[in-house]
PDB file of C-alpha atoms in Angstrom:
ATOM      1  CA  MET A   1      59.682  31.689 269.620  1.00 39.00           C
ATOM      2  CA  SER A   2      56.846  29.667 268.062  1.00 39.00           C
ATOM      3  CA  GLN A   3      54.419  27.944 269.963  1.00 43.00           C
ATOM      4  CA  GLN A   4      55.085  24.055 268.255  1.00 42.00           C
ATOM      5  CA  SER A   5      51.192  22.236 269.394  1.00 37.00           C
ATOM      6  CA  ALA A   6      52.276  19.002 269.197  1.00 42.00           C
ATOM      7  CA  SER A   7      50.448  16.315 271.492  1.00 46.00           C
ATOM      8  CA  PHE A   8      52.676  15.733 274.726  1.00 62.00           C
ATOM      9  CA  GLY A   9      55.039  12.461 274.037  1.00 77.00           C
ATOM     10  CA  LYS A  10      57.851  13.195 271.570  1.00 89.00           C
ATOM     11  CA  ILE A  11      59.362  15.598 269.091  1.00 92.00           C
ATOM     12  CA  ALA A  12      59.075  14.364 265.283  1.00 92.00           C
ATOM     13  CA  ASP A  13      62.696  16.004 264.649  1.00 93.00           C
ATOM     14  CA  PRO A  14      63.998  17.801 267.336  1.00 94.00           C
ATOM     15  CA  PHE A  15      66.908  19.546 265.154  1.00 93.00           C
ATOM     16  CA  ARG A  16      64.161  21.299 263.335  1.00 94.00           C
ATOM     17  CA  PHE A  17      62.476  21.734 266.584  1.00 95.00           C
ATOM     18  CA  ALA A  18      65.537  23.702 267.919  1.00 94.00           C
ATOM     19  CA  ALA A  19      66.508  25.191 264.324  1.00 94.00           C
ATOM     20  CA  ASP A  20      63.026  26.556 264.227  1.00 95.00           C
ATOM     21  CA  ALA A  21      63.570  28.308 267.748  1.00 95.00           C
ATOM     22  CA  ARG A  22      59.930  26.296 269.001  1.00 96.00           C
ATOM     23  CA  THR A  23      59.319  26.245 272.108  1.00 95.00           C
ATOM     24  CA  LEU A  24      56.714  23.643 273.206  1.00 94.00           C
ATOM     25  CA  GLN A  25      55.102  23.565 277.744  1.00 93.00           C
ATOM     26  CA  GLY A  26      52.625  21.490 279.501  1.00 94.00           C
ATOM     27  CA  GLU A  27      52.269  19.529 283.013  1.00 94.00           C
ATOM     28  CA  VAL A  28      53.332  15.899 283.056  1.00 94.00           C
ATOM     29  CA  ALA A  29      51.696  13.783 286.313  1.00 94.00           C
ATOM     30  CA  VAL A  30      53.375  12.574 288.618  1.00 94.00           C
ATOM     31  CA  ALA A  31      51.746   9.090 288.770  1.00 93.00           C
ATOM     32  CA  LYS A  32      53.165   8.770 285.000  1.00 93.00           C
ATOM     33  CA  LEU A  33      56.790   8.651 286.272  1.00 92.00           C
ATOM     34  CA  SER A  34      56.837   4.737 286.070  1.00 92.00           C
ATOM     35  CA  ARG A  35      60.751   5.244 286.917  1.00 93.00           C
ATOM     36  CA  LEU A  36      59.994   7.570 289.579  1.00 90.00           C
ATOM     37  CA  THR A  37      57.636   5.003 292.784  1.00 86.00           C
ATOM     38  CA  ASP A  38      60.553   3.770 293.858  1.00 86.00           C
ATOM     39  CA  SER A  39      61.362   6.814 295.705  1.00 88.00           C
ATOM     40  CA  LEU A  40      57.845   8.495 295.931  1.00 91.00           C
ATOM     41  CA  VAL A  41      55.954   8.467 298.911  1.00 92.00           C
ATOM     42  CA  SER A  42      53.201   9.798 297.028  1.00 91.00           C
ATOM     43  CA  SER A  43      52.402  10.057 292.852  1.00 91.00           C
ATOM     44  CA  GLU A  44      50.234  12.837 293.704  1.00 92.00           C
ATOM     45  CA  GLY A  45      50.641  16.410 291.624  1.00 93.00           C
ATOM     46  CA  ALA A  46      52.116  17.516 288.397  1.00 95.00           C
ATOM     47  CA  ILE A  47      55.708  18.456 286.423  1.00 96.00           C
ATOM     48  CA  SER A  48      55.561  21.440 284.836  1.00 96.00           C
ATOM     49  CA  TRP A  49      58.090  21.564 282.130  1.00 96.00           C
ATOM     50  CA  SER A  50      58.837  23.914 278.849  1.00 96.00           C
ATOM     51  CA  VAL A  51      60.885  22.570 275.960  1.00 97.00           C
ATOM     52  CA  GLU A  52      62.932  25.629 274.241  1.00 97.00           C
ATOM     53  CA  GLY A  53      65.033  24.715 271.350  1.00 95.00           C
ATOM     54  CA  SER A  54      67.791  26.873 269.893  1.00 95.00           C
ATOM     55  CA  THR A  55      70.745  27.051 267.677  1.00 93.00           C
ATOM     56  CA  VAL A  56      74.549  28.370 268.835  1.00 88.00           C
ATOM     57  CA  GLU A  57      77.876  28.915 266.862  1.00 82.00           C
ATOM     58  CA  GLY A  58      80.215  25.756 267.267  1.00 70.00           C
ATOM     59  CA  VAL A  59      83.060  26.459 269.063  1.00 64.00           C
ATOM     60  CA  VAL A  60      85.155  23.821 267.127  1.00 59.00           C
ATOM     61  CA  SER A  61      83.230  23.309 263.418  1.00 62.00           C
ATOM     62  CA  GLY A  62      81.309  27.580 263.584  1.00 70.00           C
ATOM     63  CA  GLN A  63      78.404  25.958 262.080  1.00 80.00           C
ATOM     64  CA  SER A  64      75.197  26.254 263.821  1.00 86.00           C
ATOM     65  CA  GLU A  65      74.284  23.474 266.290  1.00 89.00           C
ATOM     66  CA  PRO A  66      71.524  22.675 267.613  1.00 92.00           C
ATOM     67  CA  ARG A  67      70.165  23.481 271.827  1.00 93.00           C
ATOM     68  CA  LEU A  68      67.735  22.319 274.112  1.00 95.00           C
ATOM     69  CA  LYS A  69      67.081  24.047 276.798  1.00 97.00           C
ATOM     70  CA  LEU A  70      64.886  22.078 278.850  1.00 97.00           C
ATOM     71  CA  SER A  71      62.851  23.422 282.311  1.00 97.00           C
ATOM     72  CA  LEU A  72      61.345  21.308 285.001  1.00 97.00           C
ATOM     73  CA  ALA A  73      59.383  22.397 288.353  1.00 98.00           C
ATOM     74  CA  GLY A  74      57.620  21.084 290.659  1.00 97.00           C
ATOM     75  CA  THR A  75      56.822  18.961 294.306  1.00 96.00           C
ATOM     76  CA  LEU A  76      57.607  15.304 294.235  1.00 96.00           C
ATOM     77  CA  ASN A  77      56.777  13.535 297.696  1.00 95.00           C
ATOM     78  CA  LEU A  78      60.033  11.701 298.205  1.00 94.00           C
ATOM     79  CA  ARG A  79      60.611   8.566 300.705  1.00 92.00           C
ATOM     80  CA  CYS A  80      62.857   9.789 303.574  1.00 90.00           C
ATOM     81  CA  GLN A  81      65.729   7.814 303.487  1.00 88.00           C
ATOM     82  CA  ARG A  82      66.179   7.801 307.683  1.00 86.00           C
ATOM     83  CA  CYS A  83      62.423   8.134 309.117  1.00 88.00           C
ATOM     84  CA  LEU A  84      60.654   6.241 306.194  1.00 86.00           C
ATOM     85  CA  GLY A  85      58.218   8.977 306.049  1.00 88.00           C
ATOM     86  CA  GLY A  86      57.239  11.662 303.465  1.00 90.00           C
ATOM     87  CA  LEU A  87      59.176  14.280 302.180  1.00 92.00           C
ATOM     88  CA  ASP A  88      58.048  16.686 300.292  1.00 94.00           C
ATOM     89  CA  TRP A  89      61.457  18.603 297.835  1.00 95.00           C
ATOM     90  CA  VAL A  90      61.239  21.067 295.767  1.00 96.00           C
ATOM     91  CA  LEU A  91      61.878  20.165 291.691  1.00 96.00           C
ATOM     92  CA  ALA A  92      63.193  22.983 290.317  1.00 97.00           C
ATOM     93  CA  VAL A  93      66.099  21.889 286.910  1.00 96.00           C
ATOM     94  CA  GLU A  94      67.320  23.637 283.668  1.00 96.00           C
ATOM     95  CA  THR A  95      69.015  22.267 281.518  1.00 95.00           C
ATOM     96  CA  VAL A  96      71.033  23.122 278.228  1.00 94.00           C
ATOM     97  CA  LEU A  97      71.105  19.397 275.706  1.00 93.00           C
ATOM     98  CA  GLN A  98      72.674  19.470 272.424  1.00 90.00           C
ATOM     99  CA  PRO A  99      71.207  17.225 269.853  1.00 91.00           C
ATOM    100  CA  VAL A 100      73.824  14.558 267.920  1.00 89.00           C
ATOM    101  CA  ARG A 101      72.857  12.277 265.356  1.00 87.00           C
ATOM    102  CA  VAL A 102      73.463   8.742 266.115  1.00 86.00           C
ATOM    103  CA  GLY A 103      77.094   8.249 265.374  1.00 83.00           C
ATOM    104  CA  GLN A 104      78.043  11.586 264.756  1.00 81.00           C
ATOM    105  CA  PRO A 105      81.153  12.144 267.144  1.00 77.00           C
ATOM    106  CA  ILE A 106      81.116  14.827 269.523  1.00 72.00           C
ATOM    107  CA  PRO A 107      84.216  16.914 269.596  1.00 63.00           C
ATOM    108  CA  ASP A 108      86.174  17.200 272.352  1.00 67.00           C
ATOM    109  CA  GLU A 109      85.256  20.523 273.395  1.00 63.00           C
ATOM    110  CA  GLU A 110      81.860  19.880 274.028  1.00 59.00           C
ATOM    111  CA  LEU A 111      82.097  17.367 276.357  1.00 62.00           C
ATOM    112  CA  GLU A 112      84.580  19.345 278.205  1.00 67.00           C
ATOM    113  CA  ASP A 113      81.327  22.036 278.527  1.00 68.00           C
ATOM    114  CA  ASP A 114      79.602  21.506 282.109  1.00 74.00           C
ATOM    115  CA  GLU A 115      76.475  23.579 281.007  1.00 81.00           C
ATOM    116  CA  VAL A 116      75.905  21.724 277.819  1.00 84.00           C
ATOM    117  CA  ASP A 117      74.204  17.940 277.943  1.00 86.00           C
ATOM    118  CA  ALA A 118      75.055  16.042 274.779  1.00 85.00           C
ATOM    119  CA  ILE A 119      72.528  13.284 273.675  1.00 88.00           C
ATOM    120  CA  GLU A 120      72.203  10.689 271.053  1.00 89.00           C
ATOM    121  CA  ILE A 121      69.082  10.952 269.253  1.00 89.00           C
ATOM    122  CA  ALA A 122      67.929   8.543 266.577  1.00 87.00           C
ATOM    123  CA  GLY A 123      64.785  10.028 264.944  1.00 86.00           C
ATOM    124  CA  GLU A 124      62.560  11.091 267.513  1.00 91.00           C
ATOM    125  CA  LEU A 125      62.792  12.431 271.072  1.00 93.00           C
ATOM    126  CA  ASP A 126      60.744  10.943 273.748  1.00 93.00           C
ATOM    127  CA  LEU A 127      59.735  13.981 275.957  1.00 94.00           C
ATOM    128  CA  LEU A 128      58.079  11.810 279.078  1.00 93.00           C
ATOM    129  CA  ALA A 129      61.283   9.546 278.694  1.00 93.00           C
ATOM    130  CA  LEU A 130      63.526  12.765 278.880  1.00 94.00           C
ATOM    131  CA  ILE A 131      61.908  14.320 281.781  1.00 95.00           C
ATOM    132  CA  GLU A 132      61.803  11.511 283.515  1.00 95.00           C
ATOM    133  CA  ASP A 133      65.669  11.038 282.765  1.00 95.00           C
ATOM    134  CA  GLU A 134      66.392  14.003 284.002  1.00 96.00           C
ATOM    135  CA  ILE A 135      64.262  13.578 287.193  1.00 96.00           C
ATOM    136  CA  LEU A 136      65.704  11.019 287.895  1.00 95.00           C
ATOM    137  CA  LEU A 137      69.588  12.589 287.697  1.00 94.00           C
ATOM    138  CA  ALA A 138      68.096  15.441 290.331  1.00 95.00           C
ATOM    139  CA  LEU A 139      67.326  13.263 292.791  1.00 94.00           C
ATOM    140  CA  PRO A 140      68.809  13.225 295.986  1.00 93.00           C
ATOM    141  CA  ILE A 141      71.020  10.083 296.708  1.00 92.00           C
ATOM    142  CA  ALA A 142      69.843   9.752 300.339  1.00 89.00           C
ATOM    143  CA  PRO A 143      66.414  11.743 300.902  1.00 90.00           C
ATOM    144  CA  ARG A 144      66.018  12.615 304.536  1.00 88.00           C
ATOM    145  CA  HIS A 145      64.144  15.043 306.849  1.00 88.00           C
ATOM    146  CA  GLU A 146      66.799  17.811 308.373  1.00 86.00           C
ATOM    147  CA  GLN A 147      65.308  16.450 311.721  1.00 85.00           C
ATOM    148  CA  CYS A 148      63.396  13.270 312.187  1.00 81.00           C
ATOM    149  CA  GLU A 149      63.406   9.517 314.433  1.00 74.00           C
ATOM    150  CA  ALA A 150      64.363   6.251 312.583  1.00 70.00           C
ATOM    151  CA  PRO A 151      61.010   4.226 312.713  1.00 65.00           C
ATOM    152  CA  ARG A 152      60.472   2.497 316.520  1.00 65.00           C
ATOM    153  CA  GLY A 153      59.103  -1.042 316.623  1.00 61.00           C
ATOM    154  CA  GLY A 154      55.980  -2.349 316.320  1.00 61.00           C
ATOM    155  CA  ASN A 155      54.706  -1.601 320.146  1.00 62.00           C
ATOM    156  CA  GLY A 156      55.818   1.753 320.178  1.00 57.00           C
ATOM    157  CA  ALA A 157      59.146   1.319 322.002  1.00 57.00           C
ATOM    158  CA  ASN A 158      63.125   1.582 320.532  1.00 59.00           C
ATOM    159  CA  GLU A 159      63.808  -2.557 320.091  1.00 63.00           C
ATOM    160  CA  GLU A 160      67.316  -3.999 320.109  1.00 68.00           C
ATOM    161  CA  SER A 161      68.704  -4.603 317.240  1.00 69.00           C
ATOM    162  CA  PRO A 162      68.801  -8.492 316.658  1.00 69.00           C
ATOM    163  CA  PHE A 163      72.564  -7.697 316.250  1.00 73.00           C
ATOM    164  CA  ALA A 164      73.681  -6.604 318.990  1.00 72.00           C
ATOM    165  CA  ALA A 165      73.965 -10.365 320.471  1.00 72.00           C
ATOM    166  CA  LEU A 166      76.460 -10.382 317.736  1.00 75.00           C
ATOM    167  CA  ALA A 167      78.845  -8.239 319.204  1.00 73.00           C
ATOM    168  CA  SER A 168      78.812  -9.919 322.181  1.00 71.00           C
ATOM    169  CA  LEU A 169      79.737 -13.027 321.154  1.00 74.00           C
ATOM    170  CA  ARG A 170      82.328 -11.575 319.164  1.00 71.00           C
ATOM    171  CA  GLY A 171      84.648 -10.163 321.938  1.00 65.00           C
ATOM    172  CA  SER A 172      83.785 -14.089 324.010  1.00 60.00           C
ATOM    173  CA  HIS A 173      85.321 -16.520 321.591  1.00 57.00           C
ATOM    174  CA  ARG A 174      88.823 -14.660 320.172  1.00 55.00           C
ATOM    175  CA  ALA A 175      91.474 -17.347 320.281  1.00 55.00           C
ATOM    176  CA  ASP A 176      94.267 -16.293 322.345  1.00 50.00           C
TER     177      ASP A 176
END
């Protein structure tokens, strides 16, 4: 495998990249991943990434098909959905993508294969967008600590819910 010496950002021809079995790796600052900001407490740190191209013989077509193996590793400081504090979450993603040209049909057998995800590509491949997409897909739906408490009111005490008074009204005005 050869190391591609291209600037971070785009792979000009992902099909050629895979056919030539190239690799590309680096780090991206978490702060550059703008779509993650709602889930993060802090945008400090970096994510290590690598993309390895390869080809495999197609099950149906018998022809060589491109593959891109994307690996991501790092730690994100997510917002706990229970206490709203910081939660260090270890990111470890390894996914295999099958680039497909726009308009090219994806065989049903490929759609059923959970080990490979087809990705439609028109022209060049934006690595930053791909990395951010894969991180967003890997995030837990509601990240939270194993054990933590809900946030307390401004004076430090647990305050009664503003809806608790409604519960008492619910029982007193029922029509018999």
